[in-house]
PDB file of C-alpha atoms and ligand atoms in Angstrom:
ATOM      1  CA  MET A1448      99.168 158.468  22.150  1.00 50.00           C
ATOM      2  CA  LYS A1449     100.160 156.229  19.277  1.00 52.00           C
ATOM      3  CA  PRO A1450     100.863 152.517  19.737  1.00 51.00           C
ATOM      4  CA  ASP A1451     104.503 153.036  18.811  1.00 57.00           C
ATOM      5  CA  ALA A1452     104.842 155.264  21.854  1.00 60.00           C
ATOM      6  CA  VAL A1453     105.319 152.057  23.853  1.00 66.00           C
ATOM      7  CA  HIS A1454     108.946 151.933  22.928  1.00 65.00           C
ATOM      8  CA  ASP A1455     110.395 150.520  26.076  1.00 89.00           C
ATOM      9  CA  VAL A1456     109.843 146.845  26.747  1.00 94.00           C
ATOM     10  CA  LEU A1457     110.559 146.245  30.418  1.00 96.00           C
ATOM     11  CA  PHE A1458     109.718 142.530  30.506  1.00 97.00           C
ATOM     12  CA  ASP A1459     109.193 140.397  27.431  1.00 97.00           C
ATOM     13  CA  GLU A1460     106.960 137.351  27.077  1.00 98.00           C
ATOM     14  CA  ALA A1461     109.641 134.847  28.079  1.00 98.00           C
ATOM     15  CA  GLN A1462     110.584 136.840  31.173  1.00 98.00           C
ATOM     16  CA  ILE A1463     106.936 137.098  32.233  1.00 98.00           C
ATOM     17  CA  ALA A1464     106.308 133.388  31.669  1.00 98.00           C
ATOM     18  CA  GLY A1465     109.392 132.455  33.682  1.00 98.00           C
ATOM     19  CA  ARG A1466     108.424 134.718  36.552  1.00 98.00           C
ATOM     20  CA  VAL A1467     104.819 133.457  36.611  1.00 98.00           C
ATOM     21  CA  ARG A1468     106.127 129.891  36.844  1.00 98.00           C
ATOM     22  CA  VAL A1469     108.292 130.773  39.852  1.00 98.00           C
ATOM     23  CA  LEU A1470     105.455 132.695  41.512  1.00 98.00           C
ATOM     24  CA  ALA A1471     103.239 129.627  41.142  1.00 98.00           C
ATOM     25  CA  GLN A1472     105.912 127.500  42.806  1.00 98.00           C
ATOM     26  CA  GLU A1473     106.145 129.979  45.696  1.00 98.00           C
ATOM     27  CA  ILE A1474     102.361 130.069  46.098  1.00 98.00           C
ATOM     28  CA  ALA A1475     102.056 126.282  45.815  1.00 97.00           C
ATOM     29  CA  ALA A1476     104.640 125.836  48.571  1.00 97.00           C
ATOM     30  CA  VAL A1477     102.313 127.535  51.062  1.00 95.00           C
ATOM     31  CA  SER A1478      98.928 126.480  49.638  1.00 93.00           C
ATOM     32  CA  GLN A1479      98.593 122.746  50.073  1.00 78.00           C
ATOM     33  CA  GLY A1480      95.467 122.637  52.222  1.00 79.00           C
ATOM     34  CA  PRO A1481      92.557 120.273  51.566  1.00 83.00           C
ATOM     35  CA  GLU A1482      90.399 123.062  50.150  1.00 90.00           C
ATOM     36  CA  PRO A1483      90.959 124.696  46.763  1.00 96.00           C
ATOM     37  CA  LEU A1484      92.593 128.110  46.765  1.00 98.00           C
ATOM     38  CA  THR A1485      90.183 130.917  45.871  1.00 98.00           C
ATOM     39  CA  LEU A1486      91.797 133.352  43.454  1.00 98.00           C
ATOM     40  CA  VAL A1487      90.135 136.767  43.420  1.00 98.00           C
ATOM     41  CA  GLY A1488      91.285 138.991  40.577  1.00 98.00           C
ATOM     42  CA  VAL A1489      90.862 142.745  40.646  1.00 98.00           C
ATOM     43  CA  LEU A1490      89.408 143.810  37.323  1.00 98.00           C
ATOM     44  CA  ARG A1491      90.254 144.857  34.907  1.00 97.00           C
ATOM     45  CA  GLY A1492      94.056 144.968  35.063  1.00 97.00           C
ATOM     46  CA  SER A1493      94.628 141.465  36.464  1.00 98.00           C
ATOM     47  CA  PHE A1494      92.771 139.387  33.884  1.00 98.00           C
ATOM     48  CA  ILE A1495      95.733 138.251  31.796  1.00 98.00           C
ATOM     49  CA  PHE A1496      98.034 137.715  34.767  1.00 99.00           C
ATOM     50  CA  LEU A1497      95.394 135.692  36.603  1.00 98.00           C
ATOM     51  CA  ALA A1498      94.712 133.557  33.534  1.00 98.00           C
ATOM     52  CA  ASP A1499      98.380 132.614  33.286  1.00 98.00           C
ATOM     53  CA  LEU A1500      98.844 132.257  37.041  1.00 98.00           C
ATOM     54  CA  VAL A1501      95.925 129.862  37.552  1.00 98.00           C
ATOM     55  CA  ARG A1502      97.290 127.535  34.855  1.00 98.00           C
ATOM     56  CA  ALA A1503     100.795 127.731  36.318  1.00 98.00           C
ATOM     57  CA  LEU A1504      99.273 126.847  39.702  1.00 98.00           C
ATOM     58  CA  HIS A1505      97.552 123.853  38.137  1.00 97.00           C
ATOM     59  CA  ARG A1506     100.934 122.605  36.934  1.00 98.00           C
ATOM     60  CA  GLN A1507     102.083 122.837  40.570  1.00 97.00           C
ATOM     61  CA  GLY A1508      99.137 120.726  41.711  1.00 96.00           C
ATOM     62  CA  VAL A1509      97.097 123.567  43.221  1.00 97.00           C
ATOM     63  CA  ARG A1510      93.338 123.344  42.775  1.00 97.00           C
ATOM     64  CA  ALA A1511      91.692 126.729  42.369  1.00 98.00           C
ATOM     65  CA  ARG A1512      88.410 128.560  42.290  1.00 98.00           C
ATOM     66  CA  VAL A1513      88.298 131.868  40.451  1.00 98.00           C
ATOM     67  CA  ASP A1514      86.273 135.005  41.006  1.00 98.00           C
ATOM     68  CA  PHE A1515      86.694 138.696  40.309  1.00 98.00           C
ATOM     69  CA  MET A1516      85.852 142.014  41.877  1.00 98.00           C
ATOM     70  CA  VAL A1517      85.720 145.302  40.034  1.00 98.00           C
ATOM     71  CA  LEU A1518      87.435 148.095  41.911  1.00 96.00           C
ATOM     72  CA  GLU A1519      87.881 151.598  40.666  1.00 90.00           C
ATOM     73  CA  SER A1520      89.715 154.584  41.966  1.00 85.00           C
ATOM     74  CA  TYR A1521      87.848 157.773  41.334  1.00 71.00           C
ATOM     75  CA  GLY A1522      88.959 159.542  38.194  1.00 54.00           C
ATOM     76  CA  SER A1523      90.826 158.185  35.198  1.00 49.00           C
ATOM     77  CA  GLY A1524      94.141 158.597  33.472  1.00 50.00           C
ATOM     78  CA  SER A1525      97.522 157.802  34.857  1.00 51.00           C
ATOM     79  CA  SER A1526      97.206 158.741  38.498  1.00 56.00           C
ATOM     80  CA  SER A1527      94.776 157.150  40.891  1.00 57.00           C
ATOM     81  CA  SER A1528      93.065 159.372  43.414  1.00 62.00           C
ATOM     82  CA  GLY A1529      92.545 158.638  47.030  1.00 76.00           C
ATOM     83  CA  ASN A1530      89.257 156.753  47.003  1.00 89.00           C
ATOM     84  CA  VAL A1531      88.561 153.165  46.040  1.00 94.00           C
ATOM     85  CA  ARG A1532      85.056 152.072  45.111  1.00 94.00           C
ATOM     86  CA  LEU A1533      83.712 148.520  44.883  1.00 97.00           C
ATOM     87  CA  ASN A1534      81.864 148.424  41.552  1.00 96.00           C
ATOM     88  CA  LYS A1535      81.203 144.693  41.503  1.00 98.00           C
ATOM     89  CA  ASP A1536      81.648 142.242  44.321  1.00 98.00           C
ATOM     90  CA  ILE A1537      82.635 138.572  44.136  1.00 98.00           C
ATOM     91  CA  SER A1538      79.876 135.938  43.946  1.00 98.00           C
ATOM     92  CA  LEU A1539      81.680 132.999  45.556  1.00 98.00           C
ATOM     93  CA  ASP A1540      81.279 132.410  49.273  1.00 98.00           C
ATOM     94  CA  VAL A1541      84.736 132.863  50.782  1.00 98.00           C
ATOM     95  CA  ARG A1542      83.774 132.277  54.410  1.00 98.00           C
ATOM     96  CA  GLY A1543      86.434 130.061  55.981  1.00 96.00           C
ATOM     97  CA  GLN A1544      88.378 129.900  52.704  1.00 96.00           C
ATOM     98  CA  ASP A1545      91.978 130.676  51.849  1.00 97.00           C
ATOM     99  CA  VAL A1546      91.944 133.515  49.355  1.00 98.00           C
ATOM    100  CA  LEU A1547      94.664 134.731  47.022  1.00 98.00           C
ATOM    101  CA  LEU A1548      94.018 138.287  45.891  1.00 98.00           C
ATOM    102  CA  VAL A1549      95.513 138.908  42.438  1.00 98.00           C
ATOM    103  CA  ASP A1550      96.184 142.413  41.147  1.00 98.00           C
ATOM    104  CA  ASP A1551      98.189 143.961  38.370  1.00 98.00           C
ATOM    105  CA  ILE A1552     100.199 146.580  40.204  1.00 98.00           C
ATOM    106  CA  LEU A1553     100.737 147.778  43.740  1.00 97.00           C
ATOM    107  CA  ASP A1554     101.113 151.541  43.572  1.00 95.00           C
ATOM    108  CA  SER A1555      99.805 153.740  46.405  1.00 95.00           C
ATOM    109  CA  GLY A1556      98.568 150.588  48.133  1.00 96.00           C
ATOM    110  CA  ARG A1557      94.981 151.824  48.469  1.00 96.00           C
ATOM    111  CA  THR A1558      93.446 149.236  46.139  1.00 97.00           C
ATOM    112  CA  LEU A1559      95.207 146.297  47.765  1.00 97.00           C
ATOM    113  CA  SER A1560      94.474 147.371  51.323  1.00 96.00           C
ATOM    114  CA  PHE A1561      90.807 148.011  50.430  1.00 97.00           C
ATOM    115  CA  ALA A1562      90.490 144.610  48.730  1.00 98.00           C
ATOM    116  CA  CYS A1563      92.201 142.668  51.540  1.00 98.00           C
ATOM    117  CA  ARG A1564      90.030 144.353  54.160  1.00 97.00           C
ATOM    118  CA  HIS A1565      86.903 143.629  52.138  1.00 98.00           C
ATOM    119  CA  LEU A1566      87.740 139.928  51.703  1.00 98.00           C
ATOM    120  CA  LYS A1567      88.388 139.570  55.425  1.00 98.00           C
ATOM    121  CA  GLU A1568      85.050 141.255  56.123  1.00 98.00           C
ATOM    122  CA  LEU A1569      83.444 138.646  53.862  1.00 98.00           C
ATOM    123  CA  GLY A1570      84.860 136.000  56.189  1.00 98.00           C
ATOM    124  CA  ALA A1571      87.892 134.655  54.365  1.00 98.00           C
ATOM    125  CA  ARG A1572      90.052 132.501  56.645  1.00 96.00           C
ATOM    126  CA  THR A1573      93.281 133.859  55.171  1.00 96.00           C
ATOM    127  CA  VAL A1574      93.950 136.516  52.546  1.00 98.00           C
ATOM    128  CA  LYS A1575      97.281 136.595  50.765  1.00 98.00           C
ATOM    129  CA  ALA A1576      98.063 138.990  47.937  1.00 98.00           C
ATOM    130  CA  CYS A1577      99.922 138.408  44.694  1.00 98.00           C
ATOM    131  CA  VAL A1578     100.766 141.342  42.438  1.00 98.00           C
ATOM    132  CA  LEU A1579     102.425 141.231  39.076  1.00 98.00           C
ATOM    133  CA  LEU A1580     104.216 144.538  39.644  1.00 98.00           C
ATOM    134  CA  ASP A1581     105.230 146.609  42.630  1.00 98.00           C
ATOM    135  CA  LYS A1582     106.124 150.307  42.598  1.00 97.00           C
ATOM    136  CA  PRO A1583     107.366 150.652  46.171  1.00 96.00           C
ATOM    137  CA  SER A1584     108.410 154.285  45.750  1.00 94.00           C
ATOM    138  CA  ARG A1585     104.756 155.308  45.380  1.00 92.00           C
ATOM    139  CA  ARG A1586     103.336 153.778  48.543  1.00 94.00           C
ATOM    140  CA  ALA A1587     100.929 156.121  50.351  1.00 93.00           C
ATOM    141  CA  VAL A1588      99.257 153.673  52.721  1.00 93.00           C
ATOM    142  CA  PRO A1589     100.656 150.506  54.280  1.00 93.00           C
ATOM    143  CA  ALA A1590     100.017 147.545  51.990  1.00 94.00           C
ATOM    144  CA  HIS A1591     101.756 144.222  51.784  1.00 93.00           C
ATOM    145  CA  ALA A1592     101.932 141.786  48.888  1.00 98.00           C
ATOM    146  CA  ASP A1593     103.001 138.248  49.773  1.00 98.00           C
ATOM    147  CA  PHE A1594     104.075 137.449  46.215  1.00 98.00           C
ATOM    148  CA  ILE A1595     105.518 139.988  43.766  1.00 98.00           C
ATOM    149  CA  GLY A1596     106.332 139.427  40.104  1.00 98.00           C
ATOM    150  CA  PHE A1597     108.610 142.361  39.355  1.00 98.00           C
ATOM    151  CA  THR A1598     109.557 145.587  41.099  1.00 98.00           C
ATOM    152  CA  VAL A1599     109.343 148.590  38.785  1.00 96.00           C
ATOM    153  CA  PRO A1600     110.448 152.220  38.996  1.00 93.00           C
ATOM    154  CA  ASP A1601     107.974 155.098  39.158  1.00 94.00           C
ATOM    155  CA  GLU A1602     106.973 155.091  35.514  1.00 93.00           C
ATOM    156  CA  PHE A1603     103.672 154.460  33.788  1.00 94.00           C
ATOM    157  CA  ILE A1604     103.418 150.778  32.909  1.00 96.00           C
ATOM    158  CA  VAL A1605     101.200 149.192  30.260  1.00 96.00           C
ATOM    159  CA  GLY A1606     100.636 145.836  28.617  1.00 97.00           C
ATOM    160  CA  TYR A1607      99.830 142.301  29.812  1.00 98.00           C
ATOM    161  CA  GLY A1608      96.494 143.581  31.134  1.00 98.00           C
ATOM    162  CA  LEU A1609      97.536 147.087  32.190  1.00 97.00           C
ATOM    163  CA  ASP A1610      96.024 149.976  30.275  1.00 96.00           C
ATOM    164  CA  TYR A1611      96.474 153.616  29.532  1.00 93.00           C
ATOM    165  CA  ASN A1612      92.960 155.027  29.048  1.00 93.00           C
ATOM    166  CA  HIS A1613      91.767 151.545  27.981  1.00 94.00           C
ATOM    167  CA  ALA A1614      94.505 151.007  25.402  1.00 94.00           C
ATOM    168  CA  TYR A1615      97.438 148.581  25.433  1.00 94.00           C
ATOM    169  CA  ARG A1616      95.939 145.859  27.636  1.00 97.00           C
ATOM    170  CA  GLU A1617      96.416 143.363  24.821  1.00 96.00           C
ATOM    171  CA  LEU A1618     100.180 143.764  24.558  1.00 96.00           C
ATOM    172  CA  PRO A1619     101.830 140.409  25.350  1.00 96.00           C
ATOM    173  CA  TRP A1620     104.756 142.197  27.054  1.00 96.00           C
ATOM    174  CA  ILE A1621     105.114 144.829  29.773  1.00 97.00           C
ATOM    175  CA  GLY A1622     106.321 148.253  28.694  1.00 96.00           C
ATOM    176  CA  ARG A1623     106.336 151.857  29.782  1.00 93.00           C
ATOM    177  CA  VAL A1624     104.811 154.860  28.118  1.00 88.00           C
ATOM    178  CA  PRO A1625     105.927 158.437  28.445  1.00 80.00           C
ATOM    179  CA  VAL A1626     103.259 160.365  30.329  1.00 70.00           C
ATOM    180  CA  GLU A1627     103.231 164.117  30.469  1.00 66.00           C
ATOM    181  CA  GLY A1628     103.223 165.406  33.994  1.00 58.00           C
ATOM    182  CA  PRO A1629     100.719 167.909  35.359  1.00 53.00           C
TER     183      PRO A1629
HETATM  184  P1  5GP B1920      96.891 151.850  44.044  1.00 55.18           P
HETATM  185  O1  5GP B1920      95.533 151.731  44.614  1.00 55.18           O
HETATM  186  O2  5GP B1920      97.915 150.902  44.638  1.00 55.18           O
HETATM  187  O3  5GP B1920      97.386 153.275  44.001  1.00 55.18           O
HETATM  188  O4  5GP B1920      96.782 151.568  42.521  1.00 55.18           O
HETATM  189  C1  5GP B1920      96.527 150.371  42.029  1.00 55.18           C
HETATM  190  C2  5GP B1920      95.856 150.536  40.695  1.00 55.18           C
HETATM  191  O5  5GP B1920      96.253 151.730  40.012  1.00 55.18           O
HETATM  192  C3  5GP B1920      96.291 149.392  39.835  1.00 55.18           C
HETATM  193  O6  5GP B1920      95.448 148.284  40.024  1.00 55.18           O
HETATM  194  C4  5GP B1920      96.185 150.007  38.466  1.00 55.18           C
HETATM  195  O7  5GP B1920      94.865 149.871  38.009  1.00 55.18           O
HETATM  196  C5  5GP B1920      96.494 151.465  38.649  1.00 55.18           C
HETATM  197  N1  5GP B1920      97.901 151.773  38.345  1.00 55.18           N
HETATM  198  C6  5GP B1920      98.850 152.197  39.197  1.00 55.18           C
HETATM  199  N2  5GP B1920     100.028 152.371  38.583  1.00 55.18           N
HETATM  200  C7  5GP B1920      99.822 152.034  37.298  1.00 55.18           C
HETATM  201  C8  5GP B1920     100.684 151.993  36.130  1.00 55.18           C
HETATM  202  O8  5GP B1920     101.880 152.282  36.128  1.00 55.18           O
HETATM  203  N3  5GP B1920     100.088 151.583  34.980  1.00 55.18           N
HETATM  204  C9  5GP B1920      98.785 151.243  34.904  1.00 55.18           C
HETATM  205  N4  5GP B1920      98.316 150.866  33.718  1.00 55.18           N
HETATM  206  N5  5GP B1920      97.951 151.259  35.966  1.00 55.18           N
HETATM  207  C10 5GP B1920      98.482 151.657  37.148  1.00 55.18           C
HETATM  208 MG1   MG B1921      93.784 147.870  38.876  1.00 55.18          MG
END
């Protein structure tokens, strides 16, 4: 696929920045405890979103710690399969801590439900989830995000951290690519 195949911009830089600012306000409104909020990003798709979100949270007076976990669904390409594997765990101790899980997109729900369960097993006091994008039409297992950037239709989304076979993560906007079906 050529770069110019990303012809549809769904959300441009200004729209993303505005939405991240509002998300940070929503998160700040419910995160004013004495302890810093522990942000756990799911790699690799969340890295740009988390980087913007943590600075927007700072502007709202929220102190944060940051860690990442690497999760992969078996297989590659545009559709995730049924199994989620923990490839790299977090290093911070989250026992008794309030954790904000940060992911790029909520699709079938398997990644988010796996990650929330895992963080609770590690002893987090509370686990809330923030996703940049939600594709509710694709949900296969129950999964709940407390904070959602944008709801998107069932199309393949790239940019602002999201890839198609490792390409397009660097795009500053969010777009869709045409993907041939099976
Ligand atoms: P789930 O486990 O909810 O099915 O899928 C979540 C993961 O699948 C996301 O973190 C992301 O890596 C990948 N994914 C699902 N839909 C899309 C999409 O439209 N574009 C991209 N780039 N990744 C997606
Ligand atoms: Mg992902």
